[in-house]
PDB file of C-alpha atoms in Angstrom:
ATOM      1  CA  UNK A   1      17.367 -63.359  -2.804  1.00  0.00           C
ATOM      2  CA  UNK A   2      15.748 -63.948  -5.692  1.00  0.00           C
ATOM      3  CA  UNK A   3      13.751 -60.625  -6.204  1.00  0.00           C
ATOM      4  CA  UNK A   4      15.331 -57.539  -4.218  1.00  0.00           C
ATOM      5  CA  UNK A   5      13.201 -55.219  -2.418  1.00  0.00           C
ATOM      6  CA  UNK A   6      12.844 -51.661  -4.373  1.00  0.00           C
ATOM      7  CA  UNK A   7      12.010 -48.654  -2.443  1.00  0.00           C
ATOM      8  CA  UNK A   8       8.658 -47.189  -3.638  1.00  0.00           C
ATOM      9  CA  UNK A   9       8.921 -44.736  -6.758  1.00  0.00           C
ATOM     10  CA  UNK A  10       7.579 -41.235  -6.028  1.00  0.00           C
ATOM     11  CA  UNK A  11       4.091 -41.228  -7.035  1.00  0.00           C
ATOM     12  CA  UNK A  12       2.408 -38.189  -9.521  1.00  0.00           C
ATOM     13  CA  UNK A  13       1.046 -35.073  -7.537  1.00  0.00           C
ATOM     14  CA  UNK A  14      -2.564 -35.281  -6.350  1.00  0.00           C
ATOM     15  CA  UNK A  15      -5.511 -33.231  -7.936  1.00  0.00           C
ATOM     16  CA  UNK A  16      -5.362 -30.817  -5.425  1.00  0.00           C
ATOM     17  CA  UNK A  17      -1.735 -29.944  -6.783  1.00  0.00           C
ATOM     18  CA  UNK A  18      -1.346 -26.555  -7.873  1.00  0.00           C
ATOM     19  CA  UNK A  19       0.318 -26.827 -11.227  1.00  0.00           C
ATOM     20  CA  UNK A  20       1.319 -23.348 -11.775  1.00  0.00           C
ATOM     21  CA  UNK A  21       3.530 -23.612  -8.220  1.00  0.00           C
ATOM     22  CA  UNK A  22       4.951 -26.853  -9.122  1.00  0.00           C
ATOM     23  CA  UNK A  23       6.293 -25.833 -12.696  1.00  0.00           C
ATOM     24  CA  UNK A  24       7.844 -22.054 -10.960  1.00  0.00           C
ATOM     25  CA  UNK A  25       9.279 -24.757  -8.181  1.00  0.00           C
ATOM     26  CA  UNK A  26      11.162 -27.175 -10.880  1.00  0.00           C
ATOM     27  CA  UNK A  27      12.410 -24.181 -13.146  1.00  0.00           C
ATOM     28  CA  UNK A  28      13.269 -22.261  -9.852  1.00  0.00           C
ATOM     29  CA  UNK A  29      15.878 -24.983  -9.279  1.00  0.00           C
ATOM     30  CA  UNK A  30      18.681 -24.093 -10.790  1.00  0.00           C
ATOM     31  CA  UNK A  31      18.318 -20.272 -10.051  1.00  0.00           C
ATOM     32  CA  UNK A  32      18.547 -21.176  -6.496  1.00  0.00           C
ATOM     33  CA  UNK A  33      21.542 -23.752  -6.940  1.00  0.00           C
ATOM     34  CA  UNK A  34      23.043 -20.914  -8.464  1.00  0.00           C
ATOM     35  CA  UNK A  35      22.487 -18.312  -5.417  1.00  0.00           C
ATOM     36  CA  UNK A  36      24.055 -21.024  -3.197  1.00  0.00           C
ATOM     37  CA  UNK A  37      26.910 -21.322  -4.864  1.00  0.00           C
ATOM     38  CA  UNK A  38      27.351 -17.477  -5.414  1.00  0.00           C
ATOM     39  CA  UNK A  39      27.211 -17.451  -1.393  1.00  0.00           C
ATOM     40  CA  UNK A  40      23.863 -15.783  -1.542  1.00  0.00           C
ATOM     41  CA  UNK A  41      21.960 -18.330  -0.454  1.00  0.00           C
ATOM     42  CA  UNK A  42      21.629 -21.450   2.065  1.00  0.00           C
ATOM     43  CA  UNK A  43      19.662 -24.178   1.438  1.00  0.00           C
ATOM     44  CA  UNK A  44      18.070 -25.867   4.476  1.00  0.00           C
ATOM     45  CA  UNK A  45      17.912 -29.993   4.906  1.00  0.00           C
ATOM     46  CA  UNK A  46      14.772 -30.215   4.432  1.00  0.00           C
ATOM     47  CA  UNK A  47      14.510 -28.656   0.700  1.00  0.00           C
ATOM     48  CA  UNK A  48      17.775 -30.429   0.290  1.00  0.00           C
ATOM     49  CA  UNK A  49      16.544 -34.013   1.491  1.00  0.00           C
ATOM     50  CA  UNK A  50      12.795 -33.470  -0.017  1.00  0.00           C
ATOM     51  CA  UNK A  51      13.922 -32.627  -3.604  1.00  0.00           C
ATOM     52  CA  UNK A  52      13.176 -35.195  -6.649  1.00  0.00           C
ATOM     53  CA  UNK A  53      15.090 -33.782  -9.167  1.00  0.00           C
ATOM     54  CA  UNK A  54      18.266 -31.526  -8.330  1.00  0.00           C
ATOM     55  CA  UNK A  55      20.953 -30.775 -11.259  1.00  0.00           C
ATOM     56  CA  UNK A  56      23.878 -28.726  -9.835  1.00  0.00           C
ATOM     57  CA  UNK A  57      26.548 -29.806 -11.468  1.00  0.00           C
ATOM     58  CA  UNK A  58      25.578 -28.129 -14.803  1.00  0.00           C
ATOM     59  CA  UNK A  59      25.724 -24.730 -12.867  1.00  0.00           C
ATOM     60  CA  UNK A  60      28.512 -25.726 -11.811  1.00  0.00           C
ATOM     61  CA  UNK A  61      30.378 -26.536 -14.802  1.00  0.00           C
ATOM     62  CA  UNK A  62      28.868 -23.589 -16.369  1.00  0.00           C
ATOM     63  CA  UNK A  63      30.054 -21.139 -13.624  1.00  0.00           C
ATOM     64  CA  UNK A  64      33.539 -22.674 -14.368  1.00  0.00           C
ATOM     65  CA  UNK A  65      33.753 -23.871 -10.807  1.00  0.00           C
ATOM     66  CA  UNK A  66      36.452 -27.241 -10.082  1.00  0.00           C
ATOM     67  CA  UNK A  67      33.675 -28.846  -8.614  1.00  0.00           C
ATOM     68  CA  UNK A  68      32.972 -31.849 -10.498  1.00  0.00           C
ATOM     69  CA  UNK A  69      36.560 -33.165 -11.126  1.00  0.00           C
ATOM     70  CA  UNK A  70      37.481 -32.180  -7.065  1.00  0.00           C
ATOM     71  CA  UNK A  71      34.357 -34.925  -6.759  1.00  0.00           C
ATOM     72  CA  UNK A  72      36.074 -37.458  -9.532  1.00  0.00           C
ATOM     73  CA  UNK A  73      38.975 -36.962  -7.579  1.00  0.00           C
ATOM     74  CA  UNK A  74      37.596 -37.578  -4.060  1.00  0.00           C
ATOM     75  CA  UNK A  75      35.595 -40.599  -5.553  1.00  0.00           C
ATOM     76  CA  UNK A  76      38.678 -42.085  -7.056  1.00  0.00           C
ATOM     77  CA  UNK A  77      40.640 -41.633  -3.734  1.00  0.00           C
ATOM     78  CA  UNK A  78      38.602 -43.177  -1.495  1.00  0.00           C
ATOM     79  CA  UNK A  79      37.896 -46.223  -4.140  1.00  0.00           C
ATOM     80  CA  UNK A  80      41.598 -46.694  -4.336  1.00  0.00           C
ATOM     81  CA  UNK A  81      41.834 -47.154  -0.111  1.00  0.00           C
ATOM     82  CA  UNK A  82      39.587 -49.939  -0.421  1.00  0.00           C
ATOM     83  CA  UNK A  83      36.478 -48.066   1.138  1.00  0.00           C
ATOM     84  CA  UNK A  84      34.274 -49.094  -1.578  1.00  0.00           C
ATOM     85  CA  UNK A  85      34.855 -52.033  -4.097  1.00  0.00           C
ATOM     86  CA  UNK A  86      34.117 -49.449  -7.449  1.00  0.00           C
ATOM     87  CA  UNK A  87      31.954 -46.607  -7.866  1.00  0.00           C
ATOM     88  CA  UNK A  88      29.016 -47.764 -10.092  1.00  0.00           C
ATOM     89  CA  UNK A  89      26.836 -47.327  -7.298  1.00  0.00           C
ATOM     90  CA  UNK A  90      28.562 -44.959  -4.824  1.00  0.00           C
ATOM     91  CA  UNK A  91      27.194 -41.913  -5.222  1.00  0.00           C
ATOM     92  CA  UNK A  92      29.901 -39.322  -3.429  1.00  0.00           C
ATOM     93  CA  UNK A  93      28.340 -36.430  -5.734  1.00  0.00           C
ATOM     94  CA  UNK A  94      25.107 -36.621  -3.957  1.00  0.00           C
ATOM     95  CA  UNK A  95      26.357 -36.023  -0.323  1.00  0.00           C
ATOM     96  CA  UNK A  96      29.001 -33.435  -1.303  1.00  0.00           C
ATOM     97  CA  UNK A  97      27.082 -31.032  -3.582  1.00  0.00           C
ATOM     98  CA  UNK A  98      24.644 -30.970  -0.334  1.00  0.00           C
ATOM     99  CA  UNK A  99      27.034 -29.865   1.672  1.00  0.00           C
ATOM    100  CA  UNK A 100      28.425 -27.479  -0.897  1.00  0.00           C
ATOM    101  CA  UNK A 101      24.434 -26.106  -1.235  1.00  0.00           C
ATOM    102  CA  UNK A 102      23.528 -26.540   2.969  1.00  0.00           C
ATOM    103  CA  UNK A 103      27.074 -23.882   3.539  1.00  0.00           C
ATOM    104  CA  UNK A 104      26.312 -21.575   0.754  1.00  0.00           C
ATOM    105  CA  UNK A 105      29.967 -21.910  -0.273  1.00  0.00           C
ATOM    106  CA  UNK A 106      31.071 -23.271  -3.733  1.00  0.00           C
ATOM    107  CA  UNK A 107      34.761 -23.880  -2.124  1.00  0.00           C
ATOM    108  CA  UNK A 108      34.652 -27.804  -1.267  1.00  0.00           C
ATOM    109  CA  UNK A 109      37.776 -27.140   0.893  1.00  0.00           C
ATOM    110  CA  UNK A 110      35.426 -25.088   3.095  1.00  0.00           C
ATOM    111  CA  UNK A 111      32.952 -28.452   4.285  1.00  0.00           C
ATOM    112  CA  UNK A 112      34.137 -29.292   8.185  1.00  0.00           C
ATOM    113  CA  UNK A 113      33.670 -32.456  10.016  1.00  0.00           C
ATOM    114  CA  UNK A 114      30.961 -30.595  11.709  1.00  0.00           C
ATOM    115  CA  UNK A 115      29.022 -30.214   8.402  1.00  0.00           C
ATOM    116  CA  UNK A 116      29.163 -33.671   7.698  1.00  0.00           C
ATOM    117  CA  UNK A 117      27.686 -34.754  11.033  1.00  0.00           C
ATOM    118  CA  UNK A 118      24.924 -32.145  10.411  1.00  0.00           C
ATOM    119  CA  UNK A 119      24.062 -33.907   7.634  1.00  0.00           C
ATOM    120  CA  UNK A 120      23.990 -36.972   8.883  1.00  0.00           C
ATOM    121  CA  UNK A 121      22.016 -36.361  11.874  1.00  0.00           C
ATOM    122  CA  UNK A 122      19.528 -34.987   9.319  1.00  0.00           C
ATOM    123  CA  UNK A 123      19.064 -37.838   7.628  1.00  0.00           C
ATOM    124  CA  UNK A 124      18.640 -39.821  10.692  1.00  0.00           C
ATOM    125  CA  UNK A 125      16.157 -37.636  11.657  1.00  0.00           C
ATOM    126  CA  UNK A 126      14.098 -37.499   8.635  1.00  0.00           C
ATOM    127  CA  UNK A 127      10.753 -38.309   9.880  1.00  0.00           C
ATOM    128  CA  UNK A 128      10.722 -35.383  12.082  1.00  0.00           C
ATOM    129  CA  UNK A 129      11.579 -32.534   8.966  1.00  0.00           C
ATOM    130  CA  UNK A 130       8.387 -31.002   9.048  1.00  0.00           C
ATOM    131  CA  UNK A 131       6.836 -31.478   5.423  1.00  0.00           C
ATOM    132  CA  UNK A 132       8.751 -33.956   4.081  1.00  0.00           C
ATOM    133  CA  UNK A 133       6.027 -36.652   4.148  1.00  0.00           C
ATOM    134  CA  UNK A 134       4.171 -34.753   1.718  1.00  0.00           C
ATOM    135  CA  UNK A 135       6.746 -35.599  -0.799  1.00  0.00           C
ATOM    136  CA  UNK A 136       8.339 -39.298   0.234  1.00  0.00           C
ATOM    137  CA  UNK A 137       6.736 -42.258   0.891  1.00  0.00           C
ATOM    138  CA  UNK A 138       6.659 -42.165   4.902  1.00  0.00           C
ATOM    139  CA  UNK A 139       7.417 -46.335   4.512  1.00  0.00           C
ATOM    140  CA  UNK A 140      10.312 -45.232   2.450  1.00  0.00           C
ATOM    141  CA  UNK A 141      12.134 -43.515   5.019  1.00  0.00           C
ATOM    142  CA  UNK A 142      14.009 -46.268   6.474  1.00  0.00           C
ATOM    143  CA  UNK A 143      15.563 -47.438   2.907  1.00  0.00           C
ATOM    144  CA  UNK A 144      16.432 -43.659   2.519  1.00  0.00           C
ATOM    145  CA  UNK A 145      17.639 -42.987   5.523  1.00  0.00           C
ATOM    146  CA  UNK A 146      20.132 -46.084   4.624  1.00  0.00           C
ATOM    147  CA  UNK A 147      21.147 -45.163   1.411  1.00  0.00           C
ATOM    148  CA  UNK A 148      21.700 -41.684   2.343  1.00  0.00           C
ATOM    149  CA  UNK A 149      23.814 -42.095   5.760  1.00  0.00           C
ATOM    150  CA  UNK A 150      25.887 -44.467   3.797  1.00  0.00           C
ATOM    151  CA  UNK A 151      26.650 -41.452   1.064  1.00  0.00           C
ATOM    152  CA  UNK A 152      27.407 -39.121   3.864  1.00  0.00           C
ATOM    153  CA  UNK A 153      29.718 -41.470   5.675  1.00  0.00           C
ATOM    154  CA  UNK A 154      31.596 -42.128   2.919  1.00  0.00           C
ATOM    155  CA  UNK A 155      31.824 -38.323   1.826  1.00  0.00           C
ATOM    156  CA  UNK A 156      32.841 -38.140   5.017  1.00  0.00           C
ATOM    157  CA  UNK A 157      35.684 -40.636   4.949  1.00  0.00           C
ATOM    158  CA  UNK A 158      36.935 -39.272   1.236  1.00  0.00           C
ATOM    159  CA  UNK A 159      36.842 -35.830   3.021  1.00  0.00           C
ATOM    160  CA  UNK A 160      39.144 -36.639   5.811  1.00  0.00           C
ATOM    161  CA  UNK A 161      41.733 -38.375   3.626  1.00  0.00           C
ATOM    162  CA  UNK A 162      41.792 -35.252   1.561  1.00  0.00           C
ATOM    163  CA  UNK A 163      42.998 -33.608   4.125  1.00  0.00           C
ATOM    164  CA  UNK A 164      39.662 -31.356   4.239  1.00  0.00           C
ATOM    165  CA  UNK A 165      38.225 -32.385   7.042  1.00  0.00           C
ATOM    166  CA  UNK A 166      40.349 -33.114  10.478  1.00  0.00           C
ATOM    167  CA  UNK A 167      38.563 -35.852  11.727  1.00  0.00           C
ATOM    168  CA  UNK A 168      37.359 -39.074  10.500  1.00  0.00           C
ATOM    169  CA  UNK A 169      32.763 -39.566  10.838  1.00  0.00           C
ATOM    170  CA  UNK A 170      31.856 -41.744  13.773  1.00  0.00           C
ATOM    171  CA  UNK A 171      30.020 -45.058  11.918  1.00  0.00           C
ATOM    172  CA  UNK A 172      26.882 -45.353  13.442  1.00  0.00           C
ATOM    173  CA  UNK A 173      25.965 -48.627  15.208  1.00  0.00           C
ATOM    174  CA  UNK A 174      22.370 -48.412  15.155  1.00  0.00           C
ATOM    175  CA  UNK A 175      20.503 -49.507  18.326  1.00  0.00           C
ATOM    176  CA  UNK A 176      22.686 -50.333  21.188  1.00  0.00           C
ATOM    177  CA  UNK A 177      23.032 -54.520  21.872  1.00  0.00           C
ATOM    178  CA  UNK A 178      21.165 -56.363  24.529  1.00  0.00           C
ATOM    179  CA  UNK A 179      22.798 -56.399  27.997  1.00  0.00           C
ATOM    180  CA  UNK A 180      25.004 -59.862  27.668  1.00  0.00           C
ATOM    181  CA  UNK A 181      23.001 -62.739  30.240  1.00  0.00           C
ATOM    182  CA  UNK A 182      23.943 -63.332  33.685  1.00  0.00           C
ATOM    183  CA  UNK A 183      24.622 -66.751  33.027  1.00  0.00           C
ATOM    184  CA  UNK A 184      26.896 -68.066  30.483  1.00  0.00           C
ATOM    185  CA  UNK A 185      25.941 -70.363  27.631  1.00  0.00           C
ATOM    186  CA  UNK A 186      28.026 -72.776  27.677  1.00  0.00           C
ATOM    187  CA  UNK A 187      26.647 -73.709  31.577  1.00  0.00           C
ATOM    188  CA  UNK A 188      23.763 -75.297  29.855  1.00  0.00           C
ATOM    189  CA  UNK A 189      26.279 -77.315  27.905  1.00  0.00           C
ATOM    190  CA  UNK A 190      28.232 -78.443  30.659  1.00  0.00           C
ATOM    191  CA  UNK A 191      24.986 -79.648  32.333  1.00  0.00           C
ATOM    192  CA  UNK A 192      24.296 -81.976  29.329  1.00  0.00           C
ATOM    193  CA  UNK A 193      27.628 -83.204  28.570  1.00  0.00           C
ATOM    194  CA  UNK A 194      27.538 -84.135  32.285  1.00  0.00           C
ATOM    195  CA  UNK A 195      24.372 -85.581  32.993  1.00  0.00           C
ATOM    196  CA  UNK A 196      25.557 -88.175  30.347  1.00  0.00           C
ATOM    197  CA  UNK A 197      28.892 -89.200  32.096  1.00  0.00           C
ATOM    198  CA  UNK A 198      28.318 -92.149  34.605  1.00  0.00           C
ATOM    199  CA  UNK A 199      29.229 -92.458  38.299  1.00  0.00           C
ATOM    200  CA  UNK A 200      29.667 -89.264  40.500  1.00  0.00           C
ATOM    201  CA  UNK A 201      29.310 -86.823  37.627  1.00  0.00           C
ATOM    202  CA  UNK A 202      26.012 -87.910  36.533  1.00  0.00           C
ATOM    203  CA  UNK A 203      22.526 -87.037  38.091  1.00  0.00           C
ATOM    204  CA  UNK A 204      21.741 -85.036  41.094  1.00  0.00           C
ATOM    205  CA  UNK A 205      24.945 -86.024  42.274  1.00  0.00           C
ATOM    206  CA  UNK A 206      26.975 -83.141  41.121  1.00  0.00           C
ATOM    207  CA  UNK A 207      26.754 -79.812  42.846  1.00  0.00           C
ATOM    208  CA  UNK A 208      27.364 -76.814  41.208  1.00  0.00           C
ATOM    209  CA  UNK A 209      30.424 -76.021  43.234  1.00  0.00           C
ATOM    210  CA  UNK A 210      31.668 -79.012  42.682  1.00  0.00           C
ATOM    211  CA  UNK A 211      31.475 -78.618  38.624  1.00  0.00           C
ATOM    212  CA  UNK A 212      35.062 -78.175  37.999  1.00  0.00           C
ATOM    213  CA  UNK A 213      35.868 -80.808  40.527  1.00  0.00           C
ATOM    214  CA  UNK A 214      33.755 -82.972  38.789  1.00  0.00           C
ATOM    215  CA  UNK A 215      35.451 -82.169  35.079  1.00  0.00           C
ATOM    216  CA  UNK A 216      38.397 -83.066  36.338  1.00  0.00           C
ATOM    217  CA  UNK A 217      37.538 -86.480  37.383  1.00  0.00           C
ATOM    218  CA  UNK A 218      35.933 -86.780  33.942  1.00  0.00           C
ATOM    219  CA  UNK A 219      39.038 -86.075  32.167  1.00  0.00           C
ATOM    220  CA  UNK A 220      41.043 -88.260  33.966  1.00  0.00           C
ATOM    221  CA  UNK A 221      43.051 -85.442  36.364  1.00  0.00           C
ATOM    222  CA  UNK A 222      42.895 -85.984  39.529  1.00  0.00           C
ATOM    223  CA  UNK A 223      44.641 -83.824  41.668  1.00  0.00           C
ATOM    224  CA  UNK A 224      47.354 -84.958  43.958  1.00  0.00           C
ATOM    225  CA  UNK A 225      46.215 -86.059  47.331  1.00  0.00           C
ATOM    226  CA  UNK A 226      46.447 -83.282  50.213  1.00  0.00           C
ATOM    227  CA  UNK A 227      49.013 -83.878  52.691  1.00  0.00           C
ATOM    228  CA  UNK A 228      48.741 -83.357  56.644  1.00  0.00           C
ATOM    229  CA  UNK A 229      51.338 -81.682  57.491  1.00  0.00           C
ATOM    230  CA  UNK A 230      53.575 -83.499  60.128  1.00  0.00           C
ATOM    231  CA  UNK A 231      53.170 -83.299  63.555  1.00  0.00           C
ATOM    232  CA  UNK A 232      56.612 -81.403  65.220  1.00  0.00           C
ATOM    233  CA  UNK A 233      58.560 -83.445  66.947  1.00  0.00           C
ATOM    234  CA  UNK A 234      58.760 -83.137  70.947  1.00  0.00           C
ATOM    235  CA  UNK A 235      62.097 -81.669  72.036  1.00  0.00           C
TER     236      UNK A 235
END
């Protein structure tokens, strides 16, 4: 494609926005990034999902937690099995520092499989987090919700073959496929590729039960000619 499809950029608060609870919000951020990973504090999906701009790793670093190079080192694991082809744009951090916020634990080795599925039955279910429309796009939910599910499986997968988690995240197939037809394609093609062969295989004049019959005469095999048994003779 010449021209990819971008999703929407966030667009500038309305005039009814209330400046003075927008700035406490933005500089509130890292005060409560800090309570979460102090254990005082668990962040719910929806604040999680919803926010723009979201820093933790400074806090992090700052709090002298192993957080960012246990995250280099999951990245660089699960690029080395061949899950991704490089990291420029996998984005492991963003998954994993949700799941460190959602728990309220800043020990990575505490995350279970279960946490990971919560997560990503959150983002599947994005349109239905109350609130979050008033700060995405609504049309921008399905690009999100496929960027994001992709950075949870994959935290997922470097997870397991850390040994943190014990089981592997079940890949999501989307809608289920359309019941397979009653009647197989290629009977359409054996109608045409017969209704061009002359004699008895041509026309009306095949039946259907007589299809494979009539293949074989087409072929040239003919099967061998039934025999009557013989008649016992009289003692």
């Amino acid at each position: 494609m010449a021209h990819r499809r971008r999703p929407k950029p966030r667009t500038a608060p309305g005039s009814d926005f209330d400046t003075t609870s927008g700035w406490i919000n933005f500089n509130a951020r890292p005060y409560l990034t800090y309570l979460a990973l102090t254990g005082r504090l668990r962040l719910d999906w929806g604040w999680l999902l919803g926010i723009g701009v979201l820093k933790p790793w400074l806090v992090a670093d700052q709090m002298g937690l192993p957080l960012s190079s246990q995250a280099t080192d999951l990245r660089e694991r699960l690029v080395g099995l061949g899950h991704v082809r490089d990291d420029r744009w996998f984005r492991l951090t963003w998954a994993l520092i949700r799941l460190v916020l959602h728990r309220g634990d800043s020990d990575l080795h505490a995350i279970t499989a279960d946490d990971v599925e919560d997560l990503r039955q959150a983002i599947q279910r994005l349109d239905r987090i109350p609130g979050l429309d008033r700060v995405i796009d609504p049309a921008c939910l399905p690009t999100r919700r496929a960027a994001w599910g992709t950075n949870a499986y994959r935290a997922g997968l470097a997870l397991f073959h850390a040994g943190i988690t014990n089981r592997l995240p079940v890949p999501y197939r989307g809608l289920p496929r359309p019941p397979l037809s009653g009647k197989p394609r290629i009977n359409a093609v054996l109608e045409r590729f017969l209704g061009t062969r002359p004699g008895p295989a041509s026309g009306e004049h095949v039946q259907r039960p007589g299809r494979t019959a009539a293949l074989r005469a087409v072929a040239g095999h003919r099967p061998p000619p039934h025999r009557q048994p013989r008649p016992a003779a009289p003692r």
